[in-house]
Coordinates of C-alpha atoms and ligand atoms in Angstrom, one line a residue:
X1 CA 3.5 18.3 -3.9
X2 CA 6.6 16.8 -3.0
X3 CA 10.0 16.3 -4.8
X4 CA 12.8 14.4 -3.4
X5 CA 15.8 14.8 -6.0
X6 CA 18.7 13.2 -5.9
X7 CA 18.6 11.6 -2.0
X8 CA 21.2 10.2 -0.6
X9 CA 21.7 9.0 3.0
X10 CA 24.7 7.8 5.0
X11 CA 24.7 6.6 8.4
X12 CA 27.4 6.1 10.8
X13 CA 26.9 2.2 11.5
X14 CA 29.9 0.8 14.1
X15 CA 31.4 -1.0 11.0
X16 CA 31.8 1.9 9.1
X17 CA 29.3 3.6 7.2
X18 CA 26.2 2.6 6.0
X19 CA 24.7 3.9 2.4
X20 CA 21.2 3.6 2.8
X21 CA 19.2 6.2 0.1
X22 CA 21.4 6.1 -3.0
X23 CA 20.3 8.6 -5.0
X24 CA 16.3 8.6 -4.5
X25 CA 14.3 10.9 -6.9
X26 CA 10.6 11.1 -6.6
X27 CA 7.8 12.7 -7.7
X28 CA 4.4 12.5 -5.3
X29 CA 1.6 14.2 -6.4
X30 CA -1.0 16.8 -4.7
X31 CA -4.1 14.4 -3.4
X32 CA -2.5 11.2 -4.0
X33 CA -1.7 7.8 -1.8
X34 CA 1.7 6.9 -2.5
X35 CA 2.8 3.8 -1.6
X36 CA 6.2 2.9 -0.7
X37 CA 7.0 -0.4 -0.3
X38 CA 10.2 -3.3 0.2
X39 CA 11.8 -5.3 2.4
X40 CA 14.0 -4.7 5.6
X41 CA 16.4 -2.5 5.0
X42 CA 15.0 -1.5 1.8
X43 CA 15.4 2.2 3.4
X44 CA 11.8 2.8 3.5
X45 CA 11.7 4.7 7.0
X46 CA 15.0 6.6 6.1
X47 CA 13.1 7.7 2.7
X48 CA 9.9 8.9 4.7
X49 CA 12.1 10.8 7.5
X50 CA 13.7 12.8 4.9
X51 CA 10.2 13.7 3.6
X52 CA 9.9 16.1 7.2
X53 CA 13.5 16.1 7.4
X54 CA 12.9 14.0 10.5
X55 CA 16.5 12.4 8.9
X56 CA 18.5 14.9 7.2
X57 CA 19.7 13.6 3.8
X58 CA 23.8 13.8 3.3
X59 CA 23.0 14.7 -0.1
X60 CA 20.1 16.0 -2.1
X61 CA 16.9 18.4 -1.7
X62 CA 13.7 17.9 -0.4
X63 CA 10.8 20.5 -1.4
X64 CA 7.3 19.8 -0.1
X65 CA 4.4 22.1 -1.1
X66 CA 7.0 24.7 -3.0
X67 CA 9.3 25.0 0.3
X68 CA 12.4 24.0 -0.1
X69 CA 13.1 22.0 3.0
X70 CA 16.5 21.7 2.8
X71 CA 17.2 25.5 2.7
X72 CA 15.5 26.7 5.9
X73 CA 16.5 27.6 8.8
X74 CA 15.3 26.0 12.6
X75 CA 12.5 28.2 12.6
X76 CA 11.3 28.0 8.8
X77 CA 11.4 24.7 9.2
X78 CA 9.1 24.2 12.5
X79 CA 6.6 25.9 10.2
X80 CA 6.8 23.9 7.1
X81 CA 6.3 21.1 9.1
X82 CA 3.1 21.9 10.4
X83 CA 2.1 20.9 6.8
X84 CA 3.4 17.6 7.6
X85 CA 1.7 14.9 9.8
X86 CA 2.9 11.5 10.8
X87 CA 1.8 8.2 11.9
X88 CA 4.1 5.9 13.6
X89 CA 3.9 1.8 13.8
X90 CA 3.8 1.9 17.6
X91 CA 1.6 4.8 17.6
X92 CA 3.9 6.6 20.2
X93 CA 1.2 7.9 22.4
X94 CA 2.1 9.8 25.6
X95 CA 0.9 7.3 28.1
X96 CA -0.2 9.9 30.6
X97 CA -2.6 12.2 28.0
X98 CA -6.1 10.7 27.9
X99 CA -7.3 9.9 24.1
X100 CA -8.4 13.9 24.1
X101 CA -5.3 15.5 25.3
X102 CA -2.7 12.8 23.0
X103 CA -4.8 14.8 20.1
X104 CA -4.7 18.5 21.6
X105 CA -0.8 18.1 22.5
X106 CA 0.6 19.9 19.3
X107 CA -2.3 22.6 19.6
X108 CA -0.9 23.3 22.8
X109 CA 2.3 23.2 21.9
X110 CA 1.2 26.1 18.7
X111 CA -0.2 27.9 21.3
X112 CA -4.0 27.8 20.7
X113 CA -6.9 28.1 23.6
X114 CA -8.3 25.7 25.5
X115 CA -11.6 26.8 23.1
X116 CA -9.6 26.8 20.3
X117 CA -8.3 23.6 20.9
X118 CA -12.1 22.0 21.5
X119 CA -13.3 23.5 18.4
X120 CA -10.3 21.5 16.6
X121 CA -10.2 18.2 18.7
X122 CA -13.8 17.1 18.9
X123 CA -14.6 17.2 15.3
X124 CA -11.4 15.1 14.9
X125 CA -12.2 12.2 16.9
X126 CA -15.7 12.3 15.6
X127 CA -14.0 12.0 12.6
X128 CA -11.9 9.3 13.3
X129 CA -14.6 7.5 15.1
X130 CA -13.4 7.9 19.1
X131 CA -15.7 10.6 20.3
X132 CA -16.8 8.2 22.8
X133 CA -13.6 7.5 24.0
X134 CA -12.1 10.9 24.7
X135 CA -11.7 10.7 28.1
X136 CA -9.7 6.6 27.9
X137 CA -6.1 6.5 28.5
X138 CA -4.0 4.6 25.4
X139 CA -3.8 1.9 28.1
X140 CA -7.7 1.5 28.3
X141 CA -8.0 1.1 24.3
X142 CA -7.2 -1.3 21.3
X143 CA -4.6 -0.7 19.0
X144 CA -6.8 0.0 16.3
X145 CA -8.3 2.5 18.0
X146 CA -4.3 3.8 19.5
X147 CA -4.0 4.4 15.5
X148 CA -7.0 6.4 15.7
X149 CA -5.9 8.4 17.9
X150 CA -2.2 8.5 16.2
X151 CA -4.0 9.6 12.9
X152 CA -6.3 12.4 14.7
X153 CA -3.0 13.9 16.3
X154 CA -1.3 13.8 12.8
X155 CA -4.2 15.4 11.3
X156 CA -4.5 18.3 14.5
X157 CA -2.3 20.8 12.5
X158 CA -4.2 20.9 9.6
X159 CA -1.5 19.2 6.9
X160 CA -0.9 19.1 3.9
X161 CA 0.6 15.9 3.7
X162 CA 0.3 12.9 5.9
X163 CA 3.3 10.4 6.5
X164 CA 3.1 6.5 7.6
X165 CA 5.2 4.5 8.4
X166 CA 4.2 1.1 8.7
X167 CA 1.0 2.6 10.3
X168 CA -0.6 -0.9 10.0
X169 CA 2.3 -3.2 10.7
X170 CA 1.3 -4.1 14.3
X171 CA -3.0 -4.6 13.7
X172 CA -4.3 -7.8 12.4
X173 CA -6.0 -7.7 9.1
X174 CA -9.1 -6.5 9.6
X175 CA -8.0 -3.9 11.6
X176 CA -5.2 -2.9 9.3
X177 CA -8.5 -2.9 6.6
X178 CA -10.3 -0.2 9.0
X179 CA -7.2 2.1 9.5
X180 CA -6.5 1.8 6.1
X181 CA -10.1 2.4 5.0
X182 CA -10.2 5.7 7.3
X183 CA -7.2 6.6 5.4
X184 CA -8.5 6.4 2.1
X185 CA -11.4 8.5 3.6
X186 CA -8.9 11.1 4.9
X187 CA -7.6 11.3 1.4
X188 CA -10.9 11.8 -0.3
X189 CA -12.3 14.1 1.8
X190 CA -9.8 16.4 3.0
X191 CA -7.9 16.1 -0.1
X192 CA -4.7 14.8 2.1
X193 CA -2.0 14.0 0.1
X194 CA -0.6 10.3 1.8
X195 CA 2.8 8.7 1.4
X196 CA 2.8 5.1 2.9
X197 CA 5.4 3.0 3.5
X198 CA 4.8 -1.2 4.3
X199 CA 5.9 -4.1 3.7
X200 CA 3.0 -5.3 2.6
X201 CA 1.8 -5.8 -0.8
X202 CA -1.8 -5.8 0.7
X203 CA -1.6 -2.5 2.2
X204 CA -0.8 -1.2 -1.2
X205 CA -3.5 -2.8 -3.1
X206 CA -6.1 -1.4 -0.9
X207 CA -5.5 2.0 -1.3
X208 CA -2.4 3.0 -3.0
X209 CA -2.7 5.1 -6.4
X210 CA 0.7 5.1 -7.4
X211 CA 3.6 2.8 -5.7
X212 CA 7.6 2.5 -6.0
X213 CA 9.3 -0.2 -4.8
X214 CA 12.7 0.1 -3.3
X215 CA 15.5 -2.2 -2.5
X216 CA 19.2 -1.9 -1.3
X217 CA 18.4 2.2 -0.9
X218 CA 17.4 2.5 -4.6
X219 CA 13.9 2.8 -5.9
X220 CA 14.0 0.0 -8.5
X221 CA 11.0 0.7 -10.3
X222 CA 7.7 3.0 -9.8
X223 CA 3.9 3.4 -11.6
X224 CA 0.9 3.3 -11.1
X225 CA -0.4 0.4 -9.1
X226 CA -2.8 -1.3 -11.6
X227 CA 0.1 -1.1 -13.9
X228 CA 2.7 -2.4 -11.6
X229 CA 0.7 -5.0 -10.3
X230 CA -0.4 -6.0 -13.6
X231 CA 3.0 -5.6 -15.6
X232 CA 5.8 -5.9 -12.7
X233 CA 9.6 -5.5 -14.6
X234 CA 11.6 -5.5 -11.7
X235 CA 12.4 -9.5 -9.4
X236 CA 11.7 -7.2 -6.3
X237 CA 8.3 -6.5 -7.2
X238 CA 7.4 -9.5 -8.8
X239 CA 8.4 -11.2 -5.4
X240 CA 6.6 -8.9 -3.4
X241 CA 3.6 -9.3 -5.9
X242 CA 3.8 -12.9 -4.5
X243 CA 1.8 -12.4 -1.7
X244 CA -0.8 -10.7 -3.6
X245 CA -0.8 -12.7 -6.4
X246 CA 1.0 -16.1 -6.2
X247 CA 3.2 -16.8 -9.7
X248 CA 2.7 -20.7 -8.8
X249 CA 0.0 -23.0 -8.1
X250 CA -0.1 -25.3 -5.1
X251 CA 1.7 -28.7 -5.8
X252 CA -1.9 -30.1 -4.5
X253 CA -3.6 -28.3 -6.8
X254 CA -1.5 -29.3 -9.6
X255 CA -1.8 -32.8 -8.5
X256 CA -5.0 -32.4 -8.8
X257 CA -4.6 -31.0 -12.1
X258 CA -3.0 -34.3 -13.2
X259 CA -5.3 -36.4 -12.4
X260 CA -7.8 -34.7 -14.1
X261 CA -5.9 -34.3 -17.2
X262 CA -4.8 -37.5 -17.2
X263 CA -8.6 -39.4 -17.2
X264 CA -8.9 -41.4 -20.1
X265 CA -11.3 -41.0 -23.2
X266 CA -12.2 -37.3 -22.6
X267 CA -11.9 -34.6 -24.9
X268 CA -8.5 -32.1 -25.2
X269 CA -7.8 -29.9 -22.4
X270 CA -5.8 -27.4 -20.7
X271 CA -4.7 -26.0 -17.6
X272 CA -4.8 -22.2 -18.0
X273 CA -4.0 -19.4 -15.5
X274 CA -5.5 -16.4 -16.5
X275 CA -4.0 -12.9 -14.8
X276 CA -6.6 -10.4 -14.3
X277 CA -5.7 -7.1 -14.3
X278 CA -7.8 -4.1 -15.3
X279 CA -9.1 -6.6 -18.1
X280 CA -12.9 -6.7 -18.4
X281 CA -14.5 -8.4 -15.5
X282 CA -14.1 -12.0 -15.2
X283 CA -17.4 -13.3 -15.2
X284 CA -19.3 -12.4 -18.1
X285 CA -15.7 -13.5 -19.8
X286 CA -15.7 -17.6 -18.0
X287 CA -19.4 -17.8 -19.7
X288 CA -18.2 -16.6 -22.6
X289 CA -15.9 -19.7 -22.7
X290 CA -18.7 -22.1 -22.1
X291 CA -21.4 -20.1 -24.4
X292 CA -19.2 -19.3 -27.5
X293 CA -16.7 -22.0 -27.5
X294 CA -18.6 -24.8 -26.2
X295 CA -15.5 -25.5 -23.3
X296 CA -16.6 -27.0 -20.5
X297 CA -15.0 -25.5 -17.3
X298 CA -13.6 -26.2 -13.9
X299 CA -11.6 -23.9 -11.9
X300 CA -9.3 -25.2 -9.6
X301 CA -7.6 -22.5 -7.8
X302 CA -7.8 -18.6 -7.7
X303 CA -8.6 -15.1 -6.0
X304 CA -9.9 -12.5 -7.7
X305 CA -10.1 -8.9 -6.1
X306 CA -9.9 -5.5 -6.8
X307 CA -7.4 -2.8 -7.0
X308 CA -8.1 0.7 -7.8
X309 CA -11.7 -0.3 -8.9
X310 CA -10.6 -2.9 -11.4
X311 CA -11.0 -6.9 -11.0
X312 CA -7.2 -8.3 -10.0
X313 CA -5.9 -11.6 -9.9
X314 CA -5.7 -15.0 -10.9
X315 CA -7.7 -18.1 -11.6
X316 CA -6.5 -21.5 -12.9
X317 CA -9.1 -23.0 -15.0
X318 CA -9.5 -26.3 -16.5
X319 CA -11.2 -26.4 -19.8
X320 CA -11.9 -29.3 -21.9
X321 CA -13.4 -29.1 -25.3
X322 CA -12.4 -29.2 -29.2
X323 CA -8.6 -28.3 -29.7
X324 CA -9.9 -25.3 -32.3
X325 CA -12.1 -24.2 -29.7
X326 CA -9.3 -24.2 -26.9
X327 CA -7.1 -21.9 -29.3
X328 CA -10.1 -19.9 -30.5
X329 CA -11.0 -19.0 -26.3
X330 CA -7.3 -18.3 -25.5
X331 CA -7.5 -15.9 -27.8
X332 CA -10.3 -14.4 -26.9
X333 CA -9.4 -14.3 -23.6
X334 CA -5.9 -12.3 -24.6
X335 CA -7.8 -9.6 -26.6
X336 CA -10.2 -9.0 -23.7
X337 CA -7.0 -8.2 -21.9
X338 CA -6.4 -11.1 -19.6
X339 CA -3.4 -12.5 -19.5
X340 CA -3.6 -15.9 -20.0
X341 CA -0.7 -19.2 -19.4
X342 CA -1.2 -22.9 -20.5
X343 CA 0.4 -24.6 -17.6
X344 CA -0.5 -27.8 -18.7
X345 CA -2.5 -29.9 -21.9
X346 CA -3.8 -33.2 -22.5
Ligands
ATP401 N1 20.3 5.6 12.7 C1 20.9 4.6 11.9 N2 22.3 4.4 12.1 C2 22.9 3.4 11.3 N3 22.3 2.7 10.4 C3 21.0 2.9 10.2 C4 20.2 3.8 11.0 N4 18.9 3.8 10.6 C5 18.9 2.9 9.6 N5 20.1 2.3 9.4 C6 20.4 1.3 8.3 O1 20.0 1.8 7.1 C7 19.4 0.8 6.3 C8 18.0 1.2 5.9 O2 17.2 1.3 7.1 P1 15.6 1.7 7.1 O3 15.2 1.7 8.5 O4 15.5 2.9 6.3 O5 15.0 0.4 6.4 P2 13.4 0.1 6.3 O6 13.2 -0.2 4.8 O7 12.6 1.1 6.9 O8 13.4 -1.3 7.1 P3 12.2 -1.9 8.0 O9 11.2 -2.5 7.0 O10 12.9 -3.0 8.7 O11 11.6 -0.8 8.8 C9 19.5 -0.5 7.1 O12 20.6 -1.2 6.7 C10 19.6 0.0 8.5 O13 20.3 -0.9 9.3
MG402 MG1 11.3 1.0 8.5

């Protein structure tokens, strides 16, 4: 659906230039959410511009739904980018359009009837859950519901494709849960092909398919995200993973840890952290451990959600029993697929 081959991007900064794609090539498929995701400066927002040719890259081409978009001319290109929408961080609302009119703008613009328009606009905010606001200025509604509106506009041409860029970035959490659940609706039911960009790890759990991760203009490694966030090979992503997934325990917890290890006259034990990811789920695995291998368990620290349908994340679990037994439910554990650490024994 799209193909960006061989992208590069130079800016004129007022030091001289300033490299910032260097030699992006990717591959997004029809019906998917894309994720894009890394730092500051990673080049994110100069990747997605390119995508509409909102930046035009110094080198390389850019074909979205078989049109090659560097190859046309002004007027080829208005066109092929009515197959393109695109959701901002700040939502960039005209201030003087009520919630109705933000929406209709590009319908006017294509030249469509005030009927026409209707026909197009209502279902839209029903869709996006604002038919009740129509009539509000962007100054007389939240920001969640500002990225309503941002997303109906996007979606007022009837695209193919829909852009974000750090569409989230300025909701709190539960909000940025709600937009991004209404995107994941989008994609399912209008079969919208999505490319995100974030900084946030989160944003890409909660709906991303497939991710890359980009750094210094470069995309440093790509997959699918139960892969990616199960297997990271690149320091970038593992970093990034961080916030998802943290690598270390708390020093209290592991204080914790000690003393509990360290009590006197008790059987062997270990401190494991097990990595969940796609594995099995975790329950029926934990009673395992006390059922078949006698351990007697405590977990100490861990979150455990989901991405793309399957259980993620980590727990720390103390587990005290017979030394065979210990070896025999690490094991176990590893050939149910869980990926599983001793941190610490006693
Ligand atoms: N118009 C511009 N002129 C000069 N330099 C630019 C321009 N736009 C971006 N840059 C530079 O290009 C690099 C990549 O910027 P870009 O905005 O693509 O990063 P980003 O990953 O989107 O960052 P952020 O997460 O902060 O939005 C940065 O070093 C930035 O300073
Ligand atoms: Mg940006």
């Amino acid at each position: 659906m799209i193909l960006l081959d061989n992208i590069h991007q130079t800016y004129r900064g007022p030091k001289g230039p300033v490299h910032a794609l260097r030699g992006v090539s990717l591959h997004i498929r029809a019906g998917e959410v894309f994720g894009v995701i890394g730092r500051s400066g990673a080049g994110k927002s100069s990747l997605v511009r390119t995508i509409n040719l909102l930046n035009r890259p110094s080198q390389g081409t850019v074909t979205v739904a078989g049109r090659s978009l560097t190859t046309l001319n002004a007027a080829g290109l208005r066109a092929a980018r009515r197959d393109i929408g695109m959701i901002f961080q700040h939502f960039n609302l005209l201030t003087s359009r009520t919630v109705f009119d933000n929406v209709a703008l590009p319908l006017e613009l294509a030249g469509l009837s005030r009927q026409q328009i209707q026909a197009r606009v209502n279902p839209l905010l029903e869709l996006v859950g604002l038919g009740h606001l129509a009539d509000r200025y962007p100054a007389q509604i939240s920001g969640g519901q500002k990225q309503r509106v941002g997303i109906a506009r996007a979606l007022a041409s009837q695209p193919k494709v829909l852009l974000s860029d750090e569409a989230t970035s300025a909701l709190d959490p539960e909000t940025t849960r709600s937009i991004l659940a209404l995107l994941q609706q989008i994609n399912r039911e209008l079969g919208l092909t999505i490319v995100l960009i974030t900084h946030q790890m989160q944003v890409i759990k909660q709906v991303a398919h497939r991710l890359a991760v980009m750094e210094a203009g470069e995309i440093v490694e790509q997959g699918e995200a139960l892969k990616v966030f199960s297997d990271p090979q690149n320091e970038t992503t593992r970093s990034l993973l961080d916030d998802v997934v943290p690598r270390e325990l708390p020093a209290n917890v592991l204080e914790r840890v000690r003393t509990l290890l360290g009590a006197p006259g008790q059987p062997p034990a270990s401190l494991l952290r097990l990595v969940f990811a796609g594995s099995e789920s975790d329950q029926p695995l934990l009673s395992d451990l006390v059922r078949r291998f006698g351990l007697d368990l405590n977990i100490v620290h861990g979150q455990i959600d989901e991405v793309q349908g399957h259980p993620f994340g980590t727990l720390a679990v103390l587990a005290r029993g017979a030394q065979e037994q210990l070896t025999a439910a690490v094991s176990h554990l590893r050939g149910a697929g869980v990926q599983v650490q001793e941190v610490a024994h006693a």
